[in-house]
PDB file of N, CA, C and O in Angstrom:
ATOM      1  N   UNK L   1      14.963 -26.279  -3.320  1.00 55.00           N
ATOM      2  CA  UNK L   1      15.561 -25.159  -2.627  1.00 55.00           C
ATOM      3  C   UNK L   1      16.674 -25.733  -1.773  1.00 55.00           C
ATOM      4  O   UNK L   1      16.360 -26.466  -0.964  1.00 55.00           O
ATOM      5  N   UNK L   2      17.879 -25.355  -1.914  1.00 54.00           N
ATOM      6  CA  UNK L   2      18.913 -25.721  -1.051  1.00 54.00           C
ATOM      7  C   UNK L   2      19.447 -24.656  -0.220  1.00 54.00           C
ATOM      8  O   UNK L   2      19.480 -23.479  -0.602  1.00 54.00           O
ATOM      9  N   UNK L   3      19.947 -25.005   1.003  1.00 51.00           N
ATOM     10  CA  UNK L   3      20.388 -23.981   1.923  1.00 51.00           C
ATOM     11  C   UNK L   3      21.892 -24.190   2.055  1.00 51.00           C
ATOM     12  O   UNK L   3      22.448 -25.212   2.325  1.00 51.00           O
ATOM     13  N   UNK L   4      22.634 -23.037   1.863  1.00 53.00           N
ATOM     14  CA  UNK L   4      24.065 -23.045   2.012  1.00 53.00           C
ATOM     15  C   UNK L   4      24.498 -22.305   3.315  1.00 53.00           C
ATOM     16  O   UNK L   4      23.961 -21.114   3.660  1.00 53.00           O
ATOM     17  N   UNK L   5      25.435 -22.811   4.089  1.00 52.00           N
ATOM     18  CA  UNK L   5      25.972 -22.213   5.358  1.00 52.00           C
ATOM     19  C   UNK L   5      27.322 -21.595   4.975  1.00 52.00           C
ATOM     20  O   UNK L   5      28.197 -22.433   4.593  1.00 52.00           O
ATOM     21  N   UNK L   6      27.467 -20.305   4.986  1.00 55.00           N
ATOM     22  CA  UNK L   6      28.800 -19.780   4.777  1.00 55.00           C
ATOM     23  C   UNK L   6      29.023 -18.803   5.892  1.00 55.00           C
ATOM     24  O   UNK L   6      28.344 -17.739   6.156  1.00 55.00           O
ATOM     25  N   UNK L   7      30.177 -19.001   6.674  1.00 56.00           N
ATOM     26  CA  UNK L   7      30.685 -18.124   7.743  1.00 56.00           C
ATOM     27  C   UNK L   7      29.487 -17.840   8.663  1.00 56.00           C
ATOM     28  O   UNK L   7      29.218 -16.819   9.060  1.00 56.00           O
ATOM     29  N   UNK L   8      28.840 -18.839   9.038  1.00 54.00           N
ATOM     30  CA  UNK L   8      27.712 -18.785  10.034  1.00 54.00           C
ATOM     31  C   UNK L   8      26.412 -17.914   9.527  1.00 54.00           C
ATOM     32  O   UNK L   8      25.674 -17.336  10.351  1.00 54.00           O
ATOM     33  N   UNK L   9      26.371 -17.632   8.266  1.00 62.00           N
ATOM     34  CA  UNK L   9      25.355 -16.842   7.723  1.00 62.00           C
ATOM     35  C   UNK L   9      24.451 -17.838   6.706  1.00 62.00           C
ATOM     36  O   UNK L   9      25.055 -18.440   5.861  1.00 62.00           O
ATOM     37  N   UNK L  10      23.277 -17.872   7.065  1.00 61.00           N
ATOM     38  CA  UNK L  10      22.504 -18.834   6.255  1.00 61.00           C
ATOM     39  C   UNK L  10      21.991 -18.130   5.034  1.00 61.00           C
ATOM     40  O   UNK L  10      21.302 -17.142   5.229  1.00 61.00           O
ATOM     41  N   UNK L  11      22.280 -18.569   3.855  1.00 69.00           N
ATOM     42  CA  UNK L  11      21.620 -18.078   2.609  1.00 69.00           C
ATOM     43  C   UNK L  11      20.844 -19.061   1.918  1.00 69.00           C
ATOM     44  O   UNK L  11      21.166 -20.324   2.007  1.00 69.00           O
ATOM     45  N   UNK L  12      19.947 -18.696   1.054  1.00 70.00           N
ATOM     46  CA  UNK L  12      19.154 -19.564   0.353  1.00 70.00           C
ATOM     47  C   UNK L  12      19.492 -19.450  -1.085  1.00 70.00           C
ATOM     48  O   UNK L  12      19.588 -18.358  -1.592  1.00 70.00           O
ATOM     49  N   UNK L  13      19.798 -20.555  -1.757  1.00 75.00           N
ATOM     50  CA  UNK L  13      20.323 -20.543  -3.072  1.00 75.00           C
ATOM     51  C   UNK L  13      19.235 -20.053  -4.149  1.00 75.00           C
ATOM     52  O   UNK L  13      19.617 -19.220  -4.969  1.00 75.00           O
ATOM     53  N   UNK L  14      18.059 -20.556  -4.019  1.00 72.00           N
ATOM     54  CA  UNK L  14      17.036 -19.973  -4.926  1.00 72.00           C
ATOM     55  C   UNK L  14      15.794 -19.583  -4.120  1.00 72.00           C
ATOM     56  O   UNK L  14      14.774 -20.367  -3.827  1.00 72.00           O
ATOM     57  N   UNK L  15      15.717 -18.401  -3.566  1.00 79.00           N
ATOM     58  CA  UNK L  15      14.697 -17.933  -2.746  1.00 79.00           C
ATOM     59  C   UNK L  15      13.261 -17.912  -3.397  1.00 79.00           C
ATOM     60  O   UNK L  15      13.335 -17.678  -4.637  1.00 79.00           O
ATOM     61  N   UNK L  16      12.279 -18.057  -2.724  1.00 89.00           N
ATOM     62  CA  UNK L  16      10.935 -18.013  -3.442  1.00 89.00           C
ATOM     63  C   UNK L  16      10.548 -16.519  -3.487  1.00 89.00           C
ATOM     64  O   UNK L  16       9.855 -16.112  -4.408  1.00 89.00           O
ATOM     65  N   UNK L  17      11.020 -15.564  -2.630  1.00 91.00           N
ATOM     66  CA  UNK L  17      10.795 -14.148  -2.731  1.00 91.00           C
ATOM     67  C   UNK L  17      12.068 -13.493  -2.553  1.00 91.00           C
ATOM     68  O   UNK L  17      13.033 -13.940  -1.974  1.00 91.00           O
ATOM     69  N   UNK L  18      12.119 -12.278  -3.173  1.00 92.00           N
ATOM     70  CA  UNK L  18      13.367 -11.506  -3.117  1.00 92.00           C
ATOM     71  C   UNK L  18      13.086 -10.376  -1.917  1.00 92.00           C
ATOM     72  O   UNK L  18      14.174  -9.876  -1.390  1.00 92.00           O
ATOM     73  N   UNK L  19      11.911  -9.918  -1.632  1.00 94.00           N
ATOM     74  CA  UNK L  19      11.669  -8.806  -0.835  1.00 94.00           C
ATOM     75  C   UNK L  19      10.399  -9.231  -0.038  1.00 94.00           C
ATOM     76  O   UNK L  19       9.262  -9.527  -0.573  1.00 94.00           O
ATOM     77  N   UNK L  20      10.478  -8.985   1.308  1.00 94.00           N
ATOM     78  CA  UNK L  20       9.381  -9.111   2.285  1.00 94.00           C
ATOM     79  C   UNK L  20       9.038  -7.871   2.806  1.00 94.00           C
ATOM     80  O   UNK L  20       9.974  -7.076   3.393  1.00 94.00           O
ATOM     81  N   UNK L  21       7.896  -7.283   2.547  1.00 96.00           N
ATOM     82  CA  UNK L  21       7.508  -5.912   3.115  1.00 96.00           C
ATOM     83  C   UNK L  21       6.518  -6.192   4.244  1.00 96.00           C
ATOM     84  O   UNK L  21       5.455  -6.945   4.086  1.00 96.00           O
ATOM     85  N   UNK L  22       6.899  -5.654   5.380  1.00 95.00           N
ATOM     86  CA  UNK L  22       6.134  -5.741   6.626  1.00 95.00           C
ATOM     87  C   UNK L  22       5.394  -4.565   6.749  1.00 95.00           C
ATOM     88  O   UNK L  22       5.931  -3.431   7.059  1.00 95.00           O
ATOM     89  N   UNK L  23       4.056  -4.560   6.764  1.00 93.00           N
ATOM     90  CA  UNK L  23       3.193  -3.463   6.897  1.00 93.00           C
ATOM     91  C   UNK L  23       2.567  -3.099   5.539  1.00 93.00           C
ATOM     92  O   UNK L  23       3.188  -2.690   4.624  1.00 93.00           O
ATOM     93  N   UNK L  24       1.167  -3.025   5.602  1.00 92.00           N
ATOM     94  CA  UNK L  24       0.596  -2.605   4.494  1.00 92.00           C
ATOM     95  C   UNK L  24      -0.100  -1.242   4.475  1.00 92.00           C
ATOM     96  O   UNK L  24      -1.123  -1.011   3.945  1.00 92.00           O
ATOM     97  N   UNK L  25       0.662  -0.314   5.128  1.00 90.00           N
ATOM     98  CA  UNK L  25       0.256   1.133   5.028  1.00 90.00           C
ATOM     99  C   UNK L  25       0.651   1.664   3.727  1.00 90.00           C
ATOM    100  O   UNK L  25       1.058   0.917   2.650  1.00 90.00           O
ATOM    101  N   UNK L  26       0.536   2.976   3.580  1.00 86.00           N
ATOM    102  CA  UNK L  26       0.872   3.690   2.263  1.00 86.00           C
ATOM    103  C   UNK L  26       2.186   3.258   1.838  1.00 86.00           C
ATOM    104  O   UNK L  26       2.413   2.984   0.644  1.00 86.00           O
ATOM    105  N   UNK L  27       3.285   3.527   2.744  1.00 91.00           N
ATOM    106  CA  UNK L  27       4.553   3.291   2.213  1.00 91.00           C
ATOM    107  C   UNK L  27       4.766   1.822   1.842  1.00 91.00           C
ATOM    108  O   UNK L  27       5.505   1.450   0.890  1.00 91.00           O
ATOM    109  N   UNK L  28       4.213   0.911   2.682  1.00 93.00           N
ATOM    110  CA  UNK L  28       4.420  -0.488   2.358  1.00 93.00           C
ATOM    111  C   UNK L  28       3.795  -0.927   0.988  1.00 93.00           C
ATOM    112  O   UNK L  28       4.464  -1.683   0.213  1.00 93.00           O
ATOM    113  N   UNK L  29       2.590  -0.393   0.757  1.00 93.00           N
ATOM    114  CA  UNK L  29       1.950  -0.795  -0.617  1.00 93.00           C
ATOM    115  C   UNK L  29       2.745  -0.104  -1.723  1.00 93.00           C
ATOM    116  O   UNK L  29       3.005  -0.769  -2.690  1.00 93.00           O
ATOM    117  N   UNK L  30       3.091   1.154  -1.586  1.00 93.00           N
ATOM    118  CA  UNK L  30       3.854   1.822  -2.656  1.00 93.00           C
ATOM    119  C   UNK L  30       5.231   1.126  -2.844  1.00 93.00           C
ATOM    120  O   UNK L  30       5.574   0.872  -4.019  1.00 93.00           O
ATOM    121  N   UNK L  31       5.949   0.682  -1.746  1.00 95.00           N
ATOM    122  CA  UNK L  31       7.191   0.022  -1.888  1.00 95.00           C
ATOM    123  C   UNK L  31       7.022  -1.330  -2.606  1.00 95.00           C
ATOM    124  O   UNK L  31       7.868  -1.733  -3.435  1.00 95.00           O
ATOM    125  N   UNK L  32       6.042  -2.122  -2.243  1.00 95.00           N
ATOM    126  CA  UNK L  32       5.856  -3.435  -2.676  1.00 95.00           C
ATOM    127  C   UNK L  32       5.384  -3.212  -4.228  1.00 95.00           C
ATOM    128  O   UNK L  32       5.944  -4.054  -5.094  1.00 95.00           O
ATOM    129  N   UNK L  33       4.626  -2.397  -4.557  1.00 95.00           N
ATOM    130  CA  UNK L  33       4.269  -2.183  -6.024  1.00 95.00           C
ATOM    131  C   UNK L  33       5.437  -1.686  -6.869  1.00 95.00           C
ATOM    132  O   UNK L  33       5.593  -2.155  -7.968  1.00 95.00           O
ATOM    133  N   UNK L  34       6.288  -0.875  -6.254  1.00 96.00           N
ATOM    134  CA  UNK L  34       7.369  -0.379  -7.038  1.00 96.00           C
ATOM    135  C   UNK L  34       8.389  -1.460  -7.170  1.00 96.00           C
ATOM    136  O   UNK L  34       8.908  -1.709  -8.301  1.00 96.00           O
ATOM    137  N   UNK L  35       8.759  -2.358  -6.254  1.00 96.00           N
ATOM    138  CA  UNK L  35       9.583  -3.460  -6.328  1.00 96.00           C
ATOM    139  C   UNK L  35       8.979  -4.514  -7.300  1.00 96.00           C
ATOM    140  O   UNK L  35       9.848  -4.927  -8.223  1.00 96.00           O
ATOM    141  N   UNK L  36       7.777  -4.698  -7.319  1.00 95.00           N
ATOM    142  CA  UNK L  36       7.207  -5.635  -8.377  1.00 95.00           C
ATOM    143  C   UNK L  36       7.365  -5.181  -9.676  1.00 95.00           C
ATOM    144  O   UNK L  36       7.606  -5.923 -10.631  1.00 95.00           O
ATOM    145  N   UNK L  37       7.148  -3.783  -9.844  1.00 96.00           N
ATOM    146  CA  UNK L  37       7.386  -3.233 -11.184  1.00 96.00           C
ATOM    147  C   UNK L  37       8.783  -3.402 -11.776  1.00 96.00           C
ATOM    148  O   UNK L  37       8.966  -3.444 -12.925  1.00 96.00           O
ATOM    149  N   UNK L  38       9.671  -3.590 -10.868  1.00 96.00           N
ATOM    150  CA  UNK L  38      11.122  -3.845 -11.301  1.00 96.00           C
ATOM    151  C   UNK L  38      11.348  -5.324 -11.363  1.00 96.00           C
ATOM    152  O   UNK L  38      12.525  -5.808 -11.580  1.00 96.00           O
ATOM    153  N   UNK L  39      10.393  -6.191 -11.229  1.00 95.00           N
ATOM    154  CA  UNK L  39      10.560  -7.581 -11.434  1.00 95.00           C
ATOM    155  C   UNK L  39      11.021  -8.328 -10.117  1.00 95.00           C
ATOM    156  O   UNK L  39      11.378  -9.530 -10.166  1.00 95.00           O
ATOM    157  N   UNK L  40      10.982  -7.645  -8.923  1.00 95.00           N
ATOM    158  CA  UNK L  40      11.399  -8.225  -7.812  1.00 95.00           C
ATOM    159  C   UNK L  40      10.215  -9.093  -7.290  1.00 95.00           C
ATOM    160  O   UNK L  40       8.987  -8.692  -7.149  1.00 95.00           O
ATOM    161  N   UNK L  41      10.460 -10.299  -6.886  1.00 94.00           N
ATOM    162  CA  UNK L  41       9.469 -11.198  -6.316  1.00 94.00           C
ATOM    163  C   UNK L  41       9.121 -10.853  -4.939  1.00 94.00           C
ATOM    164  O   UNK L  41      10.000 -10.763  -4.037  1.00 94.00           O
ATOM    165  N   UNK L  42       7.984 -10.238  -4.676  1.00 95.00           N
ATOM    166  CA  UNK L  42       7.600  -9.493  -3.466  1.00 95.00           C
ATOM    167  C   UNK L  42       6.436 -10.118  -2.741  1.00 95.00           C
ATOM    168  O   UNK L  42       5.512 -10.365  -3.338  1.00 95.00           O
ATOM    169  N   UNK L  43       6.547 -10.054  -1.341  1.00 95.00           N
ATOM    170  CA  UNK L  43       5.471 -10.403  -0.465  1.00 95.00           C
ATOM    171  C   UNK L  43       5.203  -9.331   0.469  1.00 95.00           C
ATOM    172  O   UNK L  43       6.112  -8.810   1.068  1.00 95.00           O
ATOM    173  N   UNK L  44       3.922  -8.845   0.520  1.00 95.00           N
ATOM    174  CA  UNK L  44       3.526  -7.895   1.532  1.00 95.00           C
ATOM    175  C   UNK L  44       2.668  -8.605   2.699  1.00 95.00           C
ATOM    176  O   UNK L  44       1.787  -9.317   2.385  1.00 95.00           O
ATOM    177  N   UNK L  45       3.032  -8.322   3.891  1.00 94.00           N
ATOM    178  CA  UNK L  45       2.405  -8.854   4.988  1.00 94.00           C
ATOM    179  C   UNK L  45       1.837  -7.773   5.934  1.00 94.00           C
ATOM    180  O   UNK L  45       2.523  -6.842   6.242  1.00 94.00           O
ATOM    181  N   UNK L  46       0.557  -7.860   6.238  1.00 92.00           N
ATOM    182  CA  UNK L  46      -0.146  -6.827   7.099  1.00 92.00           C
ATOM    183  C   UNK L  46      -0.868  -7.737   8.151  1.00 92.00           C
ATOM    184  O   UNK L  46      -1.631  -8.665   7.955  1.00 92.00           O
ATOM    185  N   UNK L  47      -0.842  -7.105   9.325  1.00 89.00           N
ATOM    186  CA  UNK L  47      -1.658  -7.710  10.622  1.00 89.00           C
ATOM    187  C   UNK L  47      -3.079  -7.631  10.400  1.00 89.00           C
ATOM    188  O   UNK L  47      -3.860  -8.490  10.750  1.00 89.00           O
ATOM    189  N   UNK L  48      -3.576  -6.360  10.072  1.00 86.00           N
ATOM    190  CA  UNK L  48      -4.998  -6.130  10.000  1.00 86.00           C
ATOM    191  C   UNK L  48      -5.525  -5.773   8.653  1.00 86.00           C
ATOM    192  O   UNK L  48      -5.431  -6.686   7.796  1.00 86.00           O
ATOM    193  N   UNK L  49      -5.800  -4.510   8.390  1.00 85.00           N
ATOM    194  CA  UNK L  49      -6.335  -4.135   7.166  1.00 85.00           C
ATOM    195  C   UNK L  49      -5.218  -3.296   6.361  1.00 85.00           C
ATOM    196  O   UNK L  49      -4.651  -2.500   7.111  1.00 85.00           O
ATOM    197  N   UNK L  50      -5.148  -3.390   4.986  1.00 86.00           N
ATOM    198  CA  UNK L  50      -4.071  -2.624   4.368  1.00 86.00           C
ATOM    199  C   UNK L  50      -4.607  -1.287   4.170  1.00 86.00           C
ATOM    200  O   UNK L  50      -5.894  -0.912   4.224  1.00 86.00           O
ATOM    201  N   UNK L  51      -3.836  -0.394   3.936  1.00 85.00           N
ATOM    202  CA  UNK L  51      -4.101   1.013   3.601  1.00 85.00           C
ATOM    203  C   UNK L  51      -3.540   2.108   4.672  1.00 85.00           C
ATOM    204  O   UNK L  51      -3.338   3.095   4.297  1.00 85.00           O
ATOM    205  N   UNK L  52      -3.555   1.784   5.960  1.00 82.00           N
ATOM    206  CA  UNK L  52      -3.071   2.590   7.010  1.00 82.00           C
ATOM    207  C   UNK L  52      -4.045   3.658   7.281  1.00 82.00           C
ATOM    208  O   UNK L  52      -5.143   3.722   6.831  1.00 82.00           O
ATOM    209  N   UNK L  53      -3.491   4.557   8.257  1.00 81.00           N
ATOM    210  CA  UNK L  53      -4.343   5.703   8.673  1.00 81.00           C
ATOM    211  C   UNK L  53      -4.939   6.632   7.582  1.00 81.00           C
ATOM    212  O   UNK L  53      -6.045   7.034   7.759  1.00 81.00           O
ATOM    213  N   UNK L  54      -4.093   6.779   6.588  1.00 78.00           N
ATOM    214  CA  UNK L  54      -4.632   7.811   5.589  1.00 78.00           C
ATOM    215  C   UNK L  54      -5.925   7.210   4.768  1.00 78.00           C
ATOM    216  O   UNK L  54      -6.733   8.030   4.597  1.00 78.00           O
ATOM    217  N   UNK L  55      -5.811   5.909   4.613  1.00 79.00           N
ATOM    218  CA  UNK L  55      -6.956   5.415   3.786  1.00 79.00           C
ATOM    219  C   UNK L  55      -8.245   5.167   4.705  1.00 79.00           C
ATOM    220  O   UNK L  55      -9.337   5.630   4.355  1.00 79.00           O
ATOM    221  N   UNK L  56      -8.158   4.813   6.064  1.00 82.00           N
ATOM    222  CA  UNK L  56      -9.290   4.530   6.905  1.00 82.00           C
ATOM    223  C   UNK L  56      -9.682   5.786   7.768  1.00 82.00           C
ATOM    224  O   UNK L  56     -10.864   5.759   8.017  1.00 82.00           O
ATOM    225  N   UNK L  57      -8.985   6.624   8.098  1.00 82.00           N
ATOM    226  CA  UNK L  57      -9.267   7.598   9.057  1.00 82.00           C
ATOM    227  C   UNK L  57      -8.867   9.093   8.626  1.00 82.00           C
ATOM    228  O   UNK L  57      -9.301   9.982   9.333  1.00 82.00           O
ATOM    229  N   UNK L  58      -7.943   9.164   7.687  1.00 83.00           N
ATOM    230  CA  UNK L  58      -7.364  10.526   7.483  1.00 83.00           C
ATOM    231  C   UNK L  58      -7.778  11.117   6.171  1.00 83.00           C
ATOM    232  O   UNK L  58      -8.894  11.549   5.870  1.00 83.00           O
ATOM    233  N   UNK L  59      -6.760  11.115   5.323  1.00 82.00           N
ATOM    234  CA  UNK L  59      -6.880  11.909   4.037  1.00 82.00           C
ATOM    235  C   UNK L  59      -8.093  11.484   3.041  1.00 82.00           C
ATOM    236  O   UNK L  59      -8.858  12.233   2.667  1.00 82.00           O
ATOM    237  N   UNK L  60      -8.119  10.127   2.845  1.00 82.00           N
ATOM    238  CA  UNK L  60      -9.094   9.676   1.908  1.00 82.00           C
ATOM    239  C   UNK L  60     -10.572   9.934   2.333  1.00 82.00           C
ATOM    240  O   UNK L  60     -11.441  10.564   1.587  1.00 82.00           O
ATOM    241  N   UNK L  61     -10.943   9.626   3.615  1.00 85.00           N
ATOM    242  CA  UNK L  61     -12.372   9.832   4.173  1.00 85.00           C
ATOM    243  C   UNK L  61     -12.789  11.314   4.208  1.00 85.00           C
ATOM    244  O   UNK L  61     -13.738  11.747   3.741  1.00 85.00           O
ATOM    245  N   UNK L  62     -11.740  12.175   4.564  1.00 88.00           N
ATOM    246  CA  UNK L  62     -11.975  13.637   4.609  1.00 88.00           C
ATOM    247  C   UNK L  62     -12.256  14.187   3.197  1.00 88.00           C
ATOM    248  O   UNK L  62     -13.043  14.983   2.938  1.00 88.00           O
ATOM    249  N   UNK L  63     -11.319  13.692   2.240  1.00 88.00           N
ATOM    250  CA  UNK L  63     -11.469  14.313   0.845  1.00 88.00           C
ATOM    251  C   UNK L  63     -12.791  13.765   0.310  1.00 88.00           C
ATOM    252  O   UNK L  63     -13.572  14.465  -0.495  1.00 88.00           O
ATOM    253  N   UNK L  64     -13.278  12.523   0.574  1.00 89.00           N
ATOM    254  CA  UNK L  64     -14.453  12.082   0.021  1.00 89.00           C
ATOM    255  C   UNK L  64     -15.701  12.879   0.654  1.00 89.00           C
ATOM    256  O   UNK L  64     -16.680  13.358  -0.056  1.00 89.00           O
ATOM    257  N   UNK L  65     -15.555  13.162   1.950  1.00 90.00           N
ATOM    258  CA  UNK L  65     -16.643  13.899   2.596  1.00 90.00           C
ATOM    259  C   UNK L  65     -16.688  15.456   1.930  1.00 90.00           C
ATOM    260  O   UNK L  65     -17.845  15.993   1.654  1.00 90.00           O
ATOM    261  N   UNK L  66     -15.596  16.041   1.770  1.00 90.00           N
ATOM    262  CA  UNK L  66     -15.527  17.293   1.185  1.00 90.00           C
ATOM    263  C   UNK L  66     -16.176  17.307  -0.255  1.00 90.00           C
ATOM    264  O   UNK L  66     -16.854  18.272  -0.676  1.00 90.00           O
ATOM    265  N   UNK L  67     -15.745  16.335  -1.036  1.00 92.00           N
ATOM    266  CA  UNK L  67     -16.302  16.147  -2.372  1.00 92.00           C
ATOM    267  C   UNK L  67     -17.792  15.986  -2.367  1.00 92.00           C
ATOM    268  O   UNK L  67     -18.471  16.611  -3.169  1.00 92.00           O
ATOM    269  N   UNK L  68     -18.375  15.262  -1.453  1.00 93.00           N
ATOM    270  CA  UNK L  68     -19.819  15.072  -1.385  1.00 93.00           C
ATOM    271  C   UNK L  68     -20.415  16.294  -0.984  1.00 93.00           C
ATOM    272  O   UNK L  68     -21.521  16.735  -1.514  1.00 93.00           O
ATOM    273  N   UNK L  69     -19.805  17.076  -0.147  1.00 93.00           N
ATOM    274  CA  UNK L  69     -20.467  18.336   0.296  1.00 93.00           C
ATOM    275  C   UNK L  69     -20.487  19.391  -0.852  1.00 93.00           C
ATOM    276  O   UNK L  69     -21.439  20.083  -1.078  1.00 93.00           O
ATOM    277  N   UNK L  70     -19.347  19.310  -1.552  1.00 93.00           N
ATOM    278  CA  UNK L  70     -19.380  20.262  -2.640  1.00 93.00           C
ATOM    279  C   UNK L  70     -20.358  19.833  -3.752  1.00 93.00           C
ATOM    280  O   UNK L  70     -21.117  20.756  -4.321  1.00 93.00           O
ATOM    281  N   UNK L  71     -20.489  18.609  -3.913  1.00 93.00           N
ATOM    282  CA  UNK L  71     -21.478  18.073  -4.924  1.00 93.00           C
ATOM    283  C   UNK L  71     -23.020  18.512  -4.437  1.00 93.00           C
ATOM    284  O   UNK L  71     -23.782  19.011  -5.257  1.00 93.00           O
ATOM    285  N   UNK L  72     -23.172  18.252  -3.182  1.00 92.00           N
ATOM    286  CA  UNK L  72     -24.607  18.690  -2.723  1.00 92.00           C
ATOM    287  C   UNK L  72     -24.867  20.170  -2.733  1.00 92.00           C
ATOM    288  O   UNK L  72     -25.899  20.613  -3.028  1.00 92.00           O
ATOM    289  N   UNK L  73     -23.778  20.920  -2.524  1.00 90.00           N
ATOM    290  CA  UNK L  73     -23.892  22.508  -2.725  1.00 90.00           C
ATOM    291  C   UNK L  73     -24.149  22.786  -4.079  1.00 90.00           C
ATOM    292  O   UNK L  73     -25.014  23.749  -4.296  1.00 90.00           O
ATOM    293  N   UNK L  74     -23.618  22.170  -5.010  1.00 90.00           N
ATOM    294  CA  UNK L  74     -23.717  22.459  -6.443  1.00 90.00           C
ATOM    295  C   UNK L  74     -25.241  22.118  -6.872  1.00 90.00           C
ATOM    296  O   UNK L  74     -25.889  22.817  -7.625  1.00 90.00           O
ATOM    297  N   UNK L  75     -25.721  20.941  -6.431  1.00 89.00           N
ATOM    298  CA  UNK L  75     -27.116  20.602  -6.588  1.00 89.00           C
ATOM    299  C   UNK L  75     -28.187  21.599  -6.065  1.00 89.00           C
ATOM    300  O   UNK L  75     -29.197  21.753  -6.621  1.00 89.00           O
ATOM    301  N   UNK L  76     -27.865  22.082  -4.912  1.00 88.00           N
ATOM    302  CA  UNK L  76     -28.637  23.008  -4.220  1.00 88.00           C
ATOM    303  C   UNK L  76     -28.684  24.499  -4.870  1.00 88.00           C
ATOM    304  O   UNK L  76     -29.717  25.213  -4.752  1.00 88.00           O
ATOM    305  N   UNK L  77     -27.662  24.820  -5.484  1.00 84.00           N
ATOM    306  CA  UNK L  77     -27.611  26.215  -6.174  1.00 84.00           C
ATOM    307  C   UNK L  77     -28.420  26.298  -7.279  1.00 84.00           C
ATOM    308  O   UNK L  77     -28.708  25.388  -8.210  1.00 84.00           O
ATOM    309  N   UNK L  78     -29.246  27.483  -7.490  1.00 81.00           N
ATOM    310  CA  UNK L  78     -30.258  27.636  -8.561  1.00 81.00           C
ATOM    311  C   UNK L  78     -29.568  27.559  -9.857  1.00 81.00           C
ATOM    312  O   UNK L  78     -30.165  27.121 -10.849  1.00 81.00           O
ATOM    313  N   UNK L  79     -28.397  27.904 -10.092  1.00 73.00           N
ATOM    314  CA  UNK L  79     -27.613  27.963 -11.370  1.00 73.00           C
ATOM    315  C   UNK L  79     -26.840  26.755 -11.665  1.00 73.00           C
ATOM    316  O   UNK L  79     -26.398  26.459 -12.807  1.00 73.00           O
ATOM    317  N   UNK L  80     -26.715  25.822 -10.673  1.00 57.00           N
ATOM    318  CA  UNK L  80     -25.878  24.592 -10.817  1.00 57.00           C
ATOM    319  C   UNK L  80     -24.538  24.891 -10.596  1.00 57.00           C
ATOM    320  O   UNK L  80     -23.605  23.883 -10.678  1.00 57.00           O
ATOM    321  N   UNK L  81     -24.135  26.066 -10.297  1.00 60.00           N
ATOM    322  CA  UNK L  81     -22.739  26.475  -9.978  1.00 60.00           C
ATOM    323  C   UNK L  81     -22.501  26.296  -8.390  1.00 60.00           C
ATOM    324  O   UNK L  81     -23.466  26.572  -7.627  1.00 60.00           O
ATOM    325  N   UNK L  82     -21.360  25.933  -8.005  1.00 61.00           N
ATOM    326  CA  UNK L  82     -21.069  25.816  -6.610  1.00 61.00           C
ATOM    327  C   UNK L  82     -21.241  27.080  -5.838  1.00 61.00           C
ATOM    328  O   UNK L  82     -20.826  28.125  -6.387  1.00 61.00           O
ATOM    329  N   UNK L  83     -21.892  27.130  -4.718  1.00 57.00           N
ATOM    330  CA  UNK L  83     -22.021  28.411  -3.920  1.00 57.00           C
ATOM    331  C   UNK L  83     -20.768  28.655  -3.008  1.00 57.00           C
ATOM    332  O   UNK L  83     -20.121  27.578  -2.670  1.00 57.00           O
ATOM    333  N   UNK L  84     -20.340  29.889  -2.873  1.00 61.00           N
ATOM    334  CA  UNK L  84     -19.079  30.149  -2.109  1.00 61.00           C
ATOM    335  C   UNK L  84     -19.560  31.072  -0.973  1.00 61.00           C
ATOM    336  O   UNK L  84     -20.306  31.864  -0.918  1.00 61.00           O
TER     337      UNK L  84
END
């Protein structure tokens, strides 16, 4: 890898990656996956755990809880149909 200095801007002739995604939340994961699908050499960096609020405390856990409650209601119903 060689570095070229042009007009006080440092550029890399053959970079190892084309895109650096900072943050592994929903948008970061989708962006990195989309870029990779187009053949872009991509690196995703996350400080803690990937997924963001939606995965860990929001949408996904609440939908999982609602689904489990619906399944339990179906099992309790005498006909096997969900109770309303």
